[in-house]
XYZ file of C-alpha atoms in Angstrom:
491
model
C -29.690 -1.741 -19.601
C -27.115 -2.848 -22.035
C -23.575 -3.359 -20.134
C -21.647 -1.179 -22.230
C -24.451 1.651 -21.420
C -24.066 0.259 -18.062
C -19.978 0.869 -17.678
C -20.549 4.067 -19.392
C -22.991 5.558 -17.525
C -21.219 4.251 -14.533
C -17.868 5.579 -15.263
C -19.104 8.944 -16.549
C -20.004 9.978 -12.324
C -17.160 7.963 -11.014
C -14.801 10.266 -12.952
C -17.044 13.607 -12.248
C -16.099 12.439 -8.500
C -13.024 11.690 -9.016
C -11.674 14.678 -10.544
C -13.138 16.658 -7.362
C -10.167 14.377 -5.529
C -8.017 16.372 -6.930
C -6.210 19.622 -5.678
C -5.266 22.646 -7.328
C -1.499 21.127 -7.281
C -2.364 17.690 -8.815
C -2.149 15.842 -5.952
C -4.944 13.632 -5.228
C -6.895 13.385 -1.724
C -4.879 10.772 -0.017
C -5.166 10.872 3.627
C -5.339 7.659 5.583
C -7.996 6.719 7.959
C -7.466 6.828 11.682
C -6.662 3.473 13.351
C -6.234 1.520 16.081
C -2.769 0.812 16.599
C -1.721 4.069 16.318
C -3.933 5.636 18.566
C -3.520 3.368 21.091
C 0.172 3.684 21.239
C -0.101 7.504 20.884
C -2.592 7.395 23.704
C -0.171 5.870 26.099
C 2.549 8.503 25.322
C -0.196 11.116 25.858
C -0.797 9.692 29.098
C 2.817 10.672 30.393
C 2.495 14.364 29.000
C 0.689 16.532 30.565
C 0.870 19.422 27.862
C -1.792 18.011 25.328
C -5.343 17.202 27.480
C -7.275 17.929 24.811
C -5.482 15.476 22.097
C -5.801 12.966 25.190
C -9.349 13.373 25.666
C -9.837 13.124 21.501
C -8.390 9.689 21.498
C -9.647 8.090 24.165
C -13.138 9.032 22.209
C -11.922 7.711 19.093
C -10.479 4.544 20.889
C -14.004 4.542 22.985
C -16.028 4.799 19.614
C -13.844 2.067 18.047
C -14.666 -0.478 20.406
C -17.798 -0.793 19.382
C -17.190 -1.645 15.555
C -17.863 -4.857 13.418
C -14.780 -4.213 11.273
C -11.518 -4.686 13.853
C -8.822 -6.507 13.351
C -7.416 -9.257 15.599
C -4.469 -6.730 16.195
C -7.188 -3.934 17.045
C -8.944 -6.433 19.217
C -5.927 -7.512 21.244
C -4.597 -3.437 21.796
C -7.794 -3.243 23.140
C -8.396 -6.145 25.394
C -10.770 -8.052 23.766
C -8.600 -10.890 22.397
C -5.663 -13.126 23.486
C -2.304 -11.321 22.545
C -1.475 -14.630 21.166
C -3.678 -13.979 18.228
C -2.448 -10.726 16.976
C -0.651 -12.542 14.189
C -2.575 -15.722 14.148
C -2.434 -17.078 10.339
C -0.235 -14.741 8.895
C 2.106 -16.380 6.642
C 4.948 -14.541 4.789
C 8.232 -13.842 4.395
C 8.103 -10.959 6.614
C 6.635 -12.985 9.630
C 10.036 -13.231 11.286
C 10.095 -9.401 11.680
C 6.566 -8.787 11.824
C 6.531 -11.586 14.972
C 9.386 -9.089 16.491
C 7.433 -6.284 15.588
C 4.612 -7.252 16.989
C 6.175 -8.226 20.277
C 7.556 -4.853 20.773
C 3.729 -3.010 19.696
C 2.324 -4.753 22.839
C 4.483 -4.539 25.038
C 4.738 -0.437 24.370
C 1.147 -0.203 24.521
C 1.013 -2.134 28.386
C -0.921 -5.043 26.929
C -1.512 -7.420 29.570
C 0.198 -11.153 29.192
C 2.412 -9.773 26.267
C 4.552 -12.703 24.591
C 8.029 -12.363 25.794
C 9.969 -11.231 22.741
C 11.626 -13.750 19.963
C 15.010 -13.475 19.197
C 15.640 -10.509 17.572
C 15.592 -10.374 13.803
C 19.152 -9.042 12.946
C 18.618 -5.727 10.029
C 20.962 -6.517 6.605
C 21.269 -4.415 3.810
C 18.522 -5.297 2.080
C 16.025 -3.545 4.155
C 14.793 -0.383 3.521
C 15.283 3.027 5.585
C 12.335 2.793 7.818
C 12.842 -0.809 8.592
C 16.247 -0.905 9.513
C 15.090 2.132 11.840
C 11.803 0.051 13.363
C 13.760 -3.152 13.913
C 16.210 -0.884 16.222
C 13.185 0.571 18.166
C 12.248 -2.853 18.435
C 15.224 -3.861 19.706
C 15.327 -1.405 22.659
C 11.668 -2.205 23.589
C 12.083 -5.861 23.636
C 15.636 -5.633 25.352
C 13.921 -3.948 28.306
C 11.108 -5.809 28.621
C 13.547 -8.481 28.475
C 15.708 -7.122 31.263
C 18.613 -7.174 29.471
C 20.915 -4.087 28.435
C 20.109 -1.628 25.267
C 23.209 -0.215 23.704
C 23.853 3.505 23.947
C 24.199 3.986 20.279
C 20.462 2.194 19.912
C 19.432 5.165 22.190
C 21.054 7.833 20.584
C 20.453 6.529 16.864
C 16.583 6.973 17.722
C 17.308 10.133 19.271
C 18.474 11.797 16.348
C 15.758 10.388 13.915
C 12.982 12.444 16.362
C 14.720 15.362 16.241
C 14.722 16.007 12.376
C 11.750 18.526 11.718
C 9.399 15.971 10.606
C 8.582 12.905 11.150
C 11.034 10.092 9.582
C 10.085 9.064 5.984
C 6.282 10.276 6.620
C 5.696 6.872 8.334
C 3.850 7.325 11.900
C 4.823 3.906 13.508
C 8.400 3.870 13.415
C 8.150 7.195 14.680
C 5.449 6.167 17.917
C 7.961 3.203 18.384
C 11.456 5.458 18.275
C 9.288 7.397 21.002
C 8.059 4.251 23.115
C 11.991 2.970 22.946
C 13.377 6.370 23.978
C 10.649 7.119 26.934
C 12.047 5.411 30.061
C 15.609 7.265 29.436
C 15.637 11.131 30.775
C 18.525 11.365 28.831
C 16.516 11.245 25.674
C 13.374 13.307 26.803
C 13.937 16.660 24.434
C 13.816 14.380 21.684
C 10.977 12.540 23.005
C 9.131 15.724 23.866
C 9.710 16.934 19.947
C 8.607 13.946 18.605
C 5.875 13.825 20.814
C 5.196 17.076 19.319
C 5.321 16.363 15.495
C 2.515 13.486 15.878
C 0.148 15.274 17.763
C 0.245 17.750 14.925
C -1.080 14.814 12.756
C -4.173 14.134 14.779
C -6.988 13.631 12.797
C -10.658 15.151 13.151
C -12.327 11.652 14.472
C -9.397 12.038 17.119
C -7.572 9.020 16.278
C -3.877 8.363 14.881
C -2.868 6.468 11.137
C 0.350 4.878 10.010
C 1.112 7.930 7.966
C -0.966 11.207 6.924
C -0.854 10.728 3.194
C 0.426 8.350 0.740
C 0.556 10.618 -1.950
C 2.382 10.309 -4.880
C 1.587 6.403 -5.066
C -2.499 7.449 -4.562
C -2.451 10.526 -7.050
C -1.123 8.351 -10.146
C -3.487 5.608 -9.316
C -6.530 8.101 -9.382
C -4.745 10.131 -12.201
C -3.894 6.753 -14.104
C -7.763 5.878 -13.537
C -8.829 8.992 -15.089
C -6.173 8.619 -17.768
C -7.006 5.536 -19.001
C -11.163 6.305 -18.906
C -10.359 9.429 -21.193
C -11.452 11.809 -18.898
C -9.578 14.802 -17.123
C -7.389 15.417 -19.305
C -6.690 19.262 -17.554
C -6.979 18.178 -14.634
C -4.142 14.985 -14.416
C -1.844 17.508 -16.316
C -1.718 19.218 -12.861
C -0.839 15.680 -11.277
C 1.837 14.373 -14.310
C 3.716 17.875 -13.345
C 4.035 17.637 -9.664
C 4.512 13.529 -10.097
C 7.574 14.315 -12.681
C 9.232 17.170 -10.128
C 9.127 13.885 -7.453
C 11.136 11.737 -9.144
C 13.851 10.864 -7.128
C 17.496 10.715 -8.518
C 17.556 7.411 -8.158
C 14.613 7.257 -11.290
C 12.469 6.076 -8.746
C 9.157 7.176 -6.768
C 8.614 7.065 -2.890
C 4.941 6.598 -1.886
C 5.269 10.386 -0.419
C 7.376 13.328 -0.837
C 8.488 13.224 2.469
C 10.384 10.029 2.309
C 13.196 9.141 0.584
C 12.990 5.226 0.100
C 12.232 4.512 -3.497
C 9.659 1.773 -4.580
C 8.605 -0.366 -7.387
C 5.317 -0.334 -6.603
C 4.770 3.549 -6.509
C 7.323 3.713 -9.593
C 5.586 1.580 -11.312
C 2.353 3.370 -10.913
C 3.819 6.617 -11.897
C 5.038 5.783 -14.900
C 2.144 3.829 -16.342
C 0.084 6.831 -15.641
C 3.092 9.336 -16.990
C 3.414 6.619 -20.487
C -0.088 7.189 -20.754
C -0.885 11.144 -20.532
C 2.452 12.363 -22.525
C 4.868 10.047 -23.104
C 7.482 12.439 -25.327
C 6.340 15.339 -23.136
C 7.888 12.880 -19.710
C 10.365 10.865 -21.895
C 13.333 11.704 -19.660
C 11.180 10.800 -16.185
C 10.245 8.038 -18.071
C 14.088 6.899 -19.150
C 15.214 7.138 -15.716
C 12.225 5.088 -14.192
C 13.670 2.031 -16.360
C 16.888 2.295 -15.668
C 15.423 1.937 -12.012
C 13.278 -0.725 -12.736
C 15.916 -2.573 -15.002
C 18.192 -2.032 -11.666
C 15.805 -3.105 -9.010
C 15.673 -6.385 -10.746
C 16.753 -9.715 -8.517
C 18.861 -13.127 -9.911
C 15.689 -14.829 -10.037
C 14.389 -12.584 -12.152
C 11.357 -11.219 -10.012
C 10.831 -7.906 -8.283
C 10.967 -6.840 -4.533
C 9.016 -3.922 -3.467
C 12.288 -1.994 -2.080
C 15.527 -3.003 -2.480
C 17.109 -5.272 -5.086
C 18.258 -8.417 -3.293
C 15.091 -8.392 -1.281
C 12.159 -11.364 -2.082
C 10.690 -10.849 -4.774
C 7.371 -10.047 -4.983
C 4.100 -11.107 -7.904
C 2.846 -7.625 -7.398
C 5.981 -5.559 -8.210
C 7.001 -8.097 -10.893
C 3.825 -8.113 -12.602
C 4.563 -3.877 -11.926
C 8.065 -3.843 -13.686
C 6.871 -5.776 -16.319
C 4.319 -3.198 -17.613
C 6.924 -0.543 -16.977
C 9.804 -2.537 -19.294
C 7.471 -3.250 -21.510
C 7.130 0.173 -22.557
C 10.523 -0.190 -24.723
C 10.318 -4.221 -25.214
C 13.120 -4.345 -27.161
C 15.598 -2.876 -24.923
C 14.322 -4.971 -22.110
C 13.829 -7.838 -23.774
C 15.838 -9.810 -21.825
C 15.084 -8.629 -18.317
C 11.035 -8.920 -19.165
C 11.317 -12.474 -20.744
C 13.122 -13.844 -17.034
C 10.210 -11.866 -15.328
C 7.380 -13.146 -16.994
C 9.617 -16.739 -16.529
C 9.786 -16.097 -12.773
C 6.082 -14.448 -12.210
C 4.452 -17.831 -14.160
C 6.036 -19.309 -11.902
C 5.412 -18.655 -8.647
C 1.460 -18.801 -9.395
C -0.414 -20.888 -7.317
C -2.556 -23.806 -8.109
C -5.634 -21.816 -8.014
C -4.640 -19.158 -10.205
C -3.810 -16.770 -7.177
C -0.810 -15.204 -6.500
C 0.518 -14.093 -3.107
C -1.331 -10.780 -2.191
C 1.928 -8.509 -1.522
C 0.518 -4.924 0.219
C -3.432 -5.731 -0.623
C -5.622 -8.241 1.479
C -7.185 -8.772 -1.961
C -6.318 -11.615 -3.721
C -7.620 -9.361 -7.129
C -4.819 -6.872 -6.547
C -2.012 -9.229 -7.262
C -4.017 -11.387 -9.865
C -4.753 -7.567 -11.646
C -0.932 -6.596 -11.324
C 0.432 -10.390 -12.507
C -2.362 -9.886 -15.320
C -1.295 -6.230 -16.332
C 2.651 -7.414 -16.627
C 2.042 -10.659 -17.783
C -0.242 -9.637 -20.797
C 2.515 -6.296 -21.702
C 4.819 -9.086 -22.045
C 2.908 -11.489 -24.248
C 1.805 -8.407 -25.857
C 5.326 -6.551 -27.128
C 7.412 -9.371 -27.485
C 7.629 -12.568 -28.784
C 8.332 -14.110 -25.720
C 10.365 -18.155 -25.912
C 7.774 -21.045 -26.462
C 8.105 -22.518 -23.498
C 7.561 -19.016 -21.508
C 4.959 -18.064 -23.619
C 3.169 -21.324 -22.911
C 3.876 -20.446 -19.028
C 2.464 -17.162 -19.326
C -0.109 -18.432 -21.456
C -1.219 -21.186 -19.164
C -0.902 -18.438 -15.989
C -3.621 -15.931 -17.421
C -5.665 -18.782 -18.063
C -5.317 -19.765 -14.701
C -5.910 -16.216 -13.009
C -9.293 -15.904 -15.219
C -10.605 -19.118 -14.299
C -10.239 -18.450 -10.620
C -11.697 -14.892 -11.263
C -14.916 -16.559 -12.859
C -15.590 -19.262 -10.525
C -14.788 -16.919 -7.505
C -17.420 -14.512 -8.761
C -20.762 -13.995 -5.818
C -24.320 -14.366 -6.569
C -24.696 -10.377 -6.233
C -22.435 -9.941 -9.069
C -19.398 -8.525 -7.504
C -16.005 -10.209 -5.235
C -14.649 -10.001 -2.425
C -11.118 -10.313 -0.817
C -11.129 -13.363 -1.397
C -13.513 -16.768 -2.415
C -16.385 -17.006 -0.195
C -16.328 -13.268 1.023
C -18.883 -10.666 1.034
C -18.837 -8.923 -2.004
C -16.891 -4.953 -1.992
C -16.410 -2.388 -4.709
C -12.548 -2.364 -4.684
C -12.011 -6.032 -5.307
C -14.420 -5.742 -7.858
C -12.829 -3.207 -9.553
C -9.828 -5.098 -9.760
C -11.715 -8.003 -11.045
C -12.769 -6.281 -13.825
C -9.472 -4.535 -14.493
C -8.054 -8.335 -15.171
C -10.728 -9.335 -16.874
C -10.905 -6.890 -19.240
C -7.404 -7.302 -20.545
C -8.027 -11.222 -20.300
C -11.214 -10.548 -22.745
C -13.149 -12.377 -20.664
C -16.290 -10.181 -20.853
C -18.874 -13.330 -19.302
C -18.584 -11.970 -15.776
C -19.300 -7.720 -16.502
C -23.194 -7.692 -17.195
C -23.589 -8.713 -13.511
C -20.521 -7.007 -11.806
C -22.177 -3.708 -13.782
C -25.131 -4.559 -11.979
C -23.582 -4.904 -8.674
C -21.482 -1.455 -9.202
C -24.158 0.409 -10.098
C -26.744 -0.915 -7.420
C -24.097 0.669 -4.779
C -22.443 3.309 -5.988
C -22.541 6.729 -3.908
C -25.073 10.242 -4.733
C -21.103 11.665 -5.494
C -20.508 8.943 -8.028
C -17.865 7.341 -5.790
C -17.726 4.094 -4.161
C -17.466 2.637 -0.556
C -15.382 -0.568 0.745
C -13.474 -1.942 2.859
C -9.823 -1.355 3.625
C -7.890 -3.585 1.131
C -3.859 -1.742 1.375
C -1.655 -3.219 4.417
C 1.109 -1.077 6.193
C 2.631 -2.982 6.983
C 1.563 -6.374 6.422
C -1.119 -7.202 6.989
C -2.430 -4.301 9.280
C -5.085 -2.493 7.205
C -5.249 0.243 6.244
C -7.898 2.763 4.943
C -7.049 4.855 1.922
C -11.487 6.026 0.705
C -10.569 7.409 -2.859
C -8.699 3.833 -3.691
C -11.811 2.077 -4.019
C -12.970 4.462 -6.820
C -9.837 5.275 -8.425
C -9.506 1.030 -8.859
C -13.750 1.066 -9.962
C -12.713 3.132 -12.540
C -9.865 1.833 -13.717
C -12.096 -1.851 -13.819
C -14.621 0.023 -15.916
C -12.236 1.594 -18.481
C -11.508 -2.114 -19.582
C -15.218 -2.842 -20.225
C -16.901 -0.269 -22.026
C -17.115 2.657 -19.915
């Protein structure tokens, strides 16, 4: 079958499914799987209460079940005493490791693992972090100060306290919230907040019995799938729906939060928003639209990159390559700000043609997102020789590793010399397609259409981290990113 007949055919059920992934609202079917971590650290509080035996029983099935999968982490391994607690972090480089090795420390130690490393020195919070991390990192503190011996500070205690006792759970994000709880449990002073707390998660538990970092992700999820659709021609009635509710969750900073329920802003869930708003009605969203750059023209650091949440943090490939398609939209009022970020993203490219992977354990996600902003720039401006050559030279770079990183079977995976999986694929083709590199789709088609679903959707792995670089499992991403691949070749 041609490959164009291929891609269509292909795309034509993945957005049938698709649209069923959306509700009568316009959001899109979001929820995360269960995992691990949370349900073991749930299951200890659960332990201590004696009001929920049936949520108890439920996890300790789920946690039961979960032992016996091929797919766990080394995090998942060590909560559940297969693996040295040493290894729970083994290889992860970043410039979060310094919290993440604090974080970490804390995790075990609230969830009684055995041999626990004592805690590092404690990563002090600045400015730059955002809402729920300032929050986590004083959980952390209290958890590791005990274990530690040493004394927690009353206002620690009582700043926790008040974050359980709001009527929902703090920014939507489920393991700040089981850590506030794990910091706060050894002080009866504290245990009417606990006991609420305790209350709002168990409200969350899922079907399989098991816990997740947060119940939906939302507003990031429903423009990806509603971009997806958007960009494949398809749905129009149905993303209407999603542009609406998107637009009334703007925030009044101009930016998007990954859910309704929190109120940290992001340039990664902005930026998806308003690619997906630019391209269903952009007079119709025009004043959504203005706001989201003066955001994005705001969130922008010295060095000219992007960070994912607050301007002054690192700055990120991902968002960059994000805020670039966004300023792009009006080049010539952004001229300067997009010329230092395509400077800064051509940059920081590695030898290979990778760039670091940001909130994906898919190297395609950040080559896709580097690609999408670095060909909007080189596209609507005439960018300076020398970064033009830069850019230039980068896209050249990302589609040579994309071609020689390409299996036997036709599709990618995470990374070179993994299995094959639909998602990374996807974003394969998404890069490729606005490289014009067309060699690689005849037998990525092949692969696609040799494993897609009865429903027209797709299966794969976890690819999103939260946070870095725990997985975890978002189903209707893998389609919504197939689709997306597709509309850039043919379908």
């Amino acid at each position: 079958m041609a490959a164009p007949t291929t891609a269509r055919k292909l795309a034509r059920r993945l957005g049938e499914h698709l649209r069923t992934q959306i509700d009568h609202r316009g959001r899109a079917r979001s929820a995360c799987g269960s995992r691990v971590l949370e349900s073991v650290l749930t299951c200890r509080l659960l332990e201590d209460d004696a009001r929920y035996p049936t949520a108890l029983a439920a996890v300790r099935s789920y946690l039961r079940a979960a032992g016996d999968r091929d797919d766990l982490t080394p995090v998942d391994q060590v909560l559940l005493g297969t693996a040295d607690a040493r290894n729970a972090l083994a290889g992860f480089g970043h410039h979060t490791a310094g919290r993440k090795r604090v974080l970490m420390s804390a995790i075990l130690h609230a969830a009684g693992v055995p041999e626990a490393p004592a805690p590092p020195p404690t990563v002090v919070a600045d400015g730059s972090l955002h809402t729920w991390k300032q929050a986590e990192l004083t959980a952390c503190r209290v958890i590791c100060a005990r274990a530690a011996g040493t004394a927690v500070p009353d206002d620690h205690l009582d700043t926790l306290a008040g974050l359980l006792l709001r009527p929902q759970i703090f920014e939507g994000n489920h393991l700040p919230h089981l850590l506030f709880l794990h910091a706060l449990r050894p002080y009866p002073a504290h245990r009417v907040a606990v006991r609420h707390g305790l209350d709002l998660l168990v409200a969350t538990q899922h079907a399989d019995g098991g816990f997740s970092v947060a119940e939906y992700f939302d507003t990031w999820v429903s423009s990806i799938v509603a971009t997806a659709l958007t960009e494949a021609g398809t749905g129009r009635e149905v993303v209407a729906r999603t542009a609406a509710w998107l637009a009334a969750c703007q925030s009044g900073d101009g930016g998007w939060s990954y859910t309704p329920q929190a109120t940290q802003t992001d340039m990664d869930t902005t930026y998806t928003v308003m690619v997906f708003l630019h391209n269903h009605d952009p007079a119709r969203y025009a004043p959504h639209l203005q706001a989201g750059h003066a955001y994005a023209r705001g969130m922008q650091n010295t060095d000219g990159g992007w960070p994912t949440y607050r301007r002054g943090s690192m700055s990120e490939p991902a968002m960059t390559g994000g805020a670039l398609v966004v300023l792009a939209q009006h080049p010539d009022a952004h001229a300067e700000q997009i010329v230092a970020g395509a400077r800064w993203l051509a940059g920081v490219q590695k030898p290979d043609g990778t760039f670091e992977r940001g909130w994906s354990l898919a190297e395609g996600n950040a080559i896709f997102r580097a690609v999408h902003g670095l060909c909007a720039a080189r596209g609507r401006l005439a960018l300076p020789p020398t970064v033009a050559d830069a850019v230039d030279h980068a896209l050249s770079l990302a589609a040579g590793y994309l071609e020689r990183t390409q299996n036997r079977d036709g599709g990618w995976g995470h990374h070179a010399g993994r299995a094959s999986d639909p998602v990374s694929t996807g974003y394969a083709l998404a890069a490729l397609g606005r490289l014009h590199r067309m060699r690689p789709v005849p037998s990525a088609l092949e692969y696609l259409a040799a494993r897609q679903r009865p429903d027209g959707g797709f299966d794969a792995p976890a690819d999103t981290a939260a946070p870095r670089p725990i997985p975890v499992d978002v189903p209707v991403l893998a389609p919504a990113y197939v689709l997306r691949g597709l509309a850039r070749c043919g379908g």
